[in-house]
GROMACS .gro file of C-alpha atoms in nm:
model
  235
    1MET     CA    1   0.238  -2.963   0.882
    2THR     CA    2  -0.132  -2.900   0.817
    3LEU     CA    3  -0.301  -2.563   0.779
    4GLU     CA    4  -0.456  -2.608   1.122
    5LEU     CA    5  -0.109  -2.644   1.273
    6PHE     CA    6   0.002  -2.340   1.074
    7PHE     CA    7  -0.284  -2.138   1.221
    8ASN     CA    8  -0.184  -2.258   1.569
    9TYR     CA    9   0.176  -2.162   1.495
   10LEU     CA   10   0.065  -1.809   1.404
   11LYS     CA   11  -0.129  -1.780   1.728
   12GLU     CA   12   0.128  -1.931   1.963
   13GLU     CA   13   0.454  -1.808   1.809
   14LEU     CA   14   0.355  -1.479   1.646
   15ASN     CA   15   0.047  -1.381   1.848
   16ILE     CA   16  -0.163  -1.364   1.531
   17THR     CA   17  -0.520  -1.495   1.538
   18LEU     CA   18  -0.689  -1.534   1.201
   19ASP     CA   19  -1.059  -1.492   1.142
   20PHE     CA   20  -1.265  -1.734   0.933
   21ILE     CA   21  -1.219  -1.531   0.614
   22GLN     CA   22  -0.841  -1.524   0.652
   23GLN     CA   23  -0.826  -1.898   0.716
   24ASN     CA   24  -1.026  -1.961   0.401
   25GLN     CA   25  -0.798  -1.727   0.207
   26PHE     CA   26  -0.495  -1.935   0.307
   27LEU     CA   27  -0.675  -2.256   0.207
   28SER     CA   28  -0.777  -2.110  -0.129
   29TYR     CA   29  -0.429  -1.974  -0.187
   30ILE     CA   30  -0.259  -2.309  -0.134
   31ASN     CA   31  -0.508  -2.494  -0.355
   32PHE     CA   32  -0.486  -2.234  -0.632
   33TYR     CA   33  -0.107  -2.219  -0.605
   34LYS     CA   34  -0.075  -2.597  -0.646
   35GLU     CA   35  -0.306  -2.603  -0.946
   36GLU     CA   36  -0.148  -2.305  -1.122
   37ASN     CA   37   0.203  -2.432  -1.046
   38LYS     CA   38   0.144  -2.704  -1.303
   39LYS     CA   39   0.111  -2.434  -1.569
   40TYR     CA   40   0.350  -2.167  -1.449
   41ASN     CA   41   0.625  -2.370  -1.279
   42LEU     CA   42   0.620  -2.136  -0.980
   43SER     CA   43   0.820  -2.367  -0.754
   44THR     CA   44   0.954  -2.721  -0.720
   45ILE     CA   45   0.778  -2.738  -0.381
   46VAL     CA   46   0.439  -2.890  -0.458
   47ASP     CA   47   0.289  -3.077  -0.160
   48ASP     CA   48   0.089  -2.912   0.117
   49GLU     CA   49   0.329  -2.982   0.403
   50GLU     CA   50   0.633  -2.848   0.218
   51ILE     CA   51   0.444  -2.541   0.094
   52ILE     CA   52   0.336  -2.459   0.449
   53LYS     CA   53   0.679  -2.521   0.603
   54LYS     CA   54   0.904  -2.371   0.338
   55HIS     CA   55   0.686  -2.097   0.194
   56LEU     CA   56   0.415  -1.990   0.437
   57ILE     CA   57   0.612  -2.007   0.762
   58ASP     CA   58   0.914  -1.848   0.598
   59SER     CA   59   0.697  -1.567   0.461
   60VAL     CA   60   0.521  -1.480   0.787
   61TYR     CA   61   0.813  -1.524   1.027
   62ILE     CA   62   0.900  -1.159   0.981
   63ALA     CA   63   0.584  -1.068   1.175
   64LYS     CA   64   0.781  -1.156   1.489
   65TYR     CA   65   0.986  -0.840   1.429
   66VAL     CA   66   0.779  -0.615   1.203
   67ASN     CA   67   0.415  -0.507   1.225
   68PHE     CA   68   0.310  -0.398   0.876
   69SER     CA   69  -0.035  -0.272   0.978
   70SER     CA   70  -0.137   0.055   0.811
   71PHE     CA   71   0.194   0.084   0.623
   72LEU     CA   72   0.288   0.085   0.255
   73VAL     CA   73   0.489  -0.224   0.157
   74ALA     CA   74   0.663  -0.309  -0.172
   75ASP     CA   75   0.750  -0.670  -0.257
   76LEU     CA   76   1.021  -0.690  -0.522
   77GLY     CA   77   1.030  -0.998  -0.745
   78SER     CA   78   0.708  -1.143  -0.607
   79GLY     CA   79   0.712  -1.465  -0.812
   80GLY     CA   80   0.455  -1.702  -0.665
   81GLY     CA   81   0.341  -1.443  -0.413
   82PHE     CA   82   0.571  -1.522  -0.122
   83PRO     CA   83   0.602  -1.336   0.109
   84ALA     CA   84   0.354  -1.063   0.005
   85ILE     CA   85   0.034  -1.268  -0.035
   86PRO     CA   86   0.051  -1.439   0.310
   87LEU     CA   87   0.141  -1.105   0.471
   88ALA     CA   88  -0.143  -0.928   0.288
   89ILE     CA   89  -0.386  -1.188   0.421
   90ILE     CA   90  -0.264  -1.129   0.777
   91PHE     CA   91  -0.216  -0.750   0.771
   92LYS     CA   92  -0.547  -0.637   0.625
   93GLN     CA   93  -0.486  -0.269   0.699
   94ALA     CA   94  -0.152  -0.254   0.518
   95GLN     CA   95  -0.117  -0.188   0.144
   96PHE     CA   96   0.105  -0.430  -0.049
   97HIS     CA   97   0.248  -0.355  -0.394
   98LEU     CA   98   0.388  -0.661  -0.572
   99PHE     CA   99   0.647  -0.606  -0.846
  100GLU     CA  100   0.689  -0.887  -1.098
  101THR     CA  101   0.821  -0.845  -1.453
  102ARG     CA  102   0.764  -1.200  -1.578
  103ASN     CA  103   0.430  -1.209  -1.755
  104LYS     CA  104   0.313  -1.554  -1.647
  105LYS     CA  105   0.392  -1.495  -1.281
  106ALA     CA  106   0.237  -1.148  -1.288
  107ASP     CA  107  -0.078  -1.300  -1.442
  108PHE     CA  108  -0.082  -1.562  -1.167
  109LEU     CA  109  -0.053  -1.294  -0.901
  110MET     CA  110  -0.336  -1.090  -1.050
  111ALA     CA  111  -0.558  -1.400  -1.062
  112THR     CA  112  -0.465  -1.479  -0.702
  113ILE     CA  113  -0.557  -1.142  -0.555
  114LYS     CA  114  -0.885  -1.152  -0.748
  115LEU     CA  115  -0.966  -1.501  -0.621
  116LEU     CA  116  -0.881  -1.410  -0.261
  117ASN     CA  117  -1.044  -1.067  -0.286
  118LEU     CA  118  -0.728  -0.904  -0.152
  119THR     CA  119  -0.823  -0.539  -0.182
  120ASN     CA  120  -0.497  -0.440  -0.013
  121ALA     CA  121  -0.273  -0.588  -0.285
  122THR     CA  122  -0.173  -0.434  -0.619
  123ILE     CA  123   0.036  -0.592  -0.896
  124HIS     CA  124   0.294  -0.392  -1.094
  125LYS     CA  125   0.419  -0.558  -1.413
  126VAL     CA  126   0.715  -0.322  -1.446
  127ARG     CA  127   1.091  -0.324  -1.417
  128VAL     CA  128   1.205  -0.264  -1.061
  129GLU     CA  129   1.482  -0.022  -1.159
  130ASP     CA  130   1.223   0.217  -1.311
  131VAL     CA  131   1.144   0.360  -0.966
  132ASN     CA  132   1.185   0.723  -1.079
  133SER     CA  133   0.965   0.701  -1.388
  134LEU     CA  134   0.703   0.518  -1.182
  135GLY     CA  135   0.693   0.808  -0.936
  136LEU     CA  136   0.756   0.574  -0.644
  137ARG     CA  137   1.086   0.705  -0.512
  138ASN     CA  138   1.079   0.763  -0.132
  139HIS     CA  139   0.727   0.618  -0.131
  140PHE     CA  140   0.720   0.302   0.082
  141ASP     CA  141   0.762   0.234   0.453
  142TYR     CA  142   0.893  -0.118   0.389
  143VAL     CA  143   1.040  -0.315   0.102
  144ILE     CA  144   1.037  -0.693   0.129
  145ALA     CA  145   1.229  -0.929  -0.099
  146ARG     CA  146   1.260  -1.306  -0.086
  147ALA     CA  147   1.488  -1.507  -0.318
  148PHE     CA  148   1.540  -1.194  -0.527
  149LYS     CA  149   1.889  -1.084  -0.631
  150PRO     CA  150   2.218  -1.089  -0.438
  151LEU     CA  151   2.222  -0.837  -0.154
  152ASN     CA  152   2.462  -0.592  -0.325
  153VAL     CA  153   2.222  -0.571  -0.622
  154LEU     CA  154   1.908  -0.577  -0.409
  155VAL     CA  155   2.000  -0.273  -0.199
  156GLU     CA  156   2.057  -0.060  -0.509
  157LEU     CA  157   1.717  -0.159  -0.647
  158ALA     CA  158   1.523  -0.150  -0.320
  159LEU     CA  159   1.638   0.149  -0.117
  160PRO     CA  160   1.522   0.416  -0.367
  161TYR     CA  161   1.163   0.295  -0.306
  162LEU     CA  162   1.191   0.359   0.069
  163LYS     CA  163   1.113   0.670   0.264
  164ILE     CA  164   1.395   0.799   0.483
  165GLY     CA  165   1.386   0.573   0.789
  166GLY     CA  166   1.212   0.294   0.597
  167LEU     CA  167   1.329  -0.067   0.617
  168LEU     CA  168   1.439  -0.318   0.357
  169CYS     CA  169   1.351  -0.666   0.486
  170ALA     CA  170   1.566  -0.912   0.292
  171TYR     CA  171   1.493  -1.283   0.329
  172LYS     CA  172   1.820  -1.473   0.294
  173GLY     CA  173   1.961  -1.822   0.350
  174ARG     CA  174   2.241  -1.961   0.562
  175ASN     CA  175   2.514  -1.784   0.363
  176TYR     CA  176   2.396  -1.438   0.460
  177LEU     CA  177   2.732  -1.341   0.615
  178ASP     CA  178   2.902  -1.384   0.278
  179GLU     CA  179   2.636  -1.165   0.114
  180ILE     CA  180   2.675  -0.896   0.380
  181GLN     CA  181   3.051  -0.892   0.332
  182VAL     CA  182   3.014  -0.847  -0.044
  183ALA     CA  183   2.736  -0.587  -0.003
  184SER     CA  184   2.875  -0.377   0.282
  185ASN     CA  185   3.006  -0.106   0.049
  186ALA     CA  186   2.689  -0.110  -0.161
  187ILE     CA  187   2.473  -0.062   0.150
  188ARG     CA  188   2.676   0.245   0.247
  189LEU     CA  189   2.683   0.392  -0.106
  190VAL     CA  190   2.305   0.375  -0.155
  191GLY     CA  191   2.233   0.532   0.183
  192GLY     CA  192   2.156   0.230   0.397
  193HIS     CA  193   2.255   0.090   0.734
  194LEU     CA  194   2.232  -0.273   0.844
  195GLU     CA  195   2.010  -0.253   1.152
  196LYS     CA  196   1.939  -0.612   1.249
  197ILE     CA  197   2.014  -0.974   1.158
  198GLU     CA  198   1.784  -1.255   1.267
  199GLU     CA  199   1.856  -1.625   1.218
  200TYR     CA  200   1.579  -1.883   1.228
  201SER     CA  201   1.494  -2.235   1.117
  202LEU     CA  202   1.174  -2.344   0.947
  203SER     CA  203   0.947  -2.543   1.179
  204ASP     CA  204   1.112  -2.873   1.274
  205THR     CA  205   1.367  -2.864   0.990
  206ASN     CA  206   1.734  -2.767   0.997
  207ASP     CA  207   1.680  -2.529   0.707
  208LEU     CA  208   1.861  -2.219   0.838
  209ARG     CA  209   1.727  -1.888   0.713
  210SER     CA  210   1.795  -1.524   0.794
  211LEU     CA  211   1.626  -1.186   0.787
  212LEU     CA  212   1.836  -0.878   0.719
  213LEU     CA  213   1.678  -0.545   0.815
  214ILE     CA  214   1.844  -0.250   0.641
  215LYS     CA  215   1.734   0.106   0.718
  216LYS     CA  216   1.741   0.386   0.461
  217ILE     CA  217   1.918   0.677   0.629
  218LYS     CA  218   1.955   0.906   0.327
  219ASP     CA  219   1.838   0.929  -0.035
  220VAL     CA  220   2.121   0.897  -0.288
  221THR     CA  221   1.960   1.014  -0.610
  222LYS     CA  222   2.217   0.871  -0.852
  223PHE     CA  223   2.091   0.521  -0.771
  224PRO     CA  224   1.956   0.301  -0.910
  225ARG     CA  225   2.160   0.292  -1.227
  226SER     CA  226   2.031   0.124  -1.542
  227TYR     CA  227   1.997  -0.251  -1.499
  228ALA     CA  228   2.256  -0.306  -1.771
  229MET     CA  229   2.504  -0.110  -1.560
  230ILE     CA  230   2.397  -0.286  -1.239
  231SER     CA  231   2.450  -0.625  -1.403
  232HIS     CA  232   2.779  -0.527  -1.568
  233LYS     CA  233   2.930  -0.357  -1.265
  234PRO     CA  234   2.746  -0.433  -0.939
  235LEU     CA  235   2.838  -0.219  -0.641
   0.00000   0.00000   0.00000
């Protein structure tokens, strides 16, 4: 798949039309990502077609169900910038906060938003579980997370960031039912409710993916615990 086909996909499947600046931002992002990947080992996916299919389309597919415009969005474990950077390019009126503790990847993200002039993106090189000391509890409308922690760990880390009624949008693979089964008690304990499950495949591949939308229905202040405790005894 080429970028032109990706732009057509956005228009035809998601009803998103990009302007010239946004199209150039996607082109610059892919080129910069490929070059920096040689230094930072961001992903094993390195050619244009695979990046577009497996990273870009996967990142933006959520726009079929969620309109982030004018909302505050946290991306936990941002890594190479997926899904937050593509979504920040598309939703120019939203504010995206990318959390990444690994120095090299955080440096890459900061260089990326500077290169693309993404004024609606901010990088936080902090530990995700420090939500209270960061003053960000009950702060965000949405939390997004892709390839970041098992669901039972993710909900404990993510839901404290959300306002009551906010949504955690968890990008998962084909084994999402197993993760839900393991995490069902954790979701309840931290004040969440599984609202929606969406299955999809990437472009013309058989690569089954899923989106889990979990609403925060109450704030349970004893979570999150320290990460040592989360790791030692996950919910």
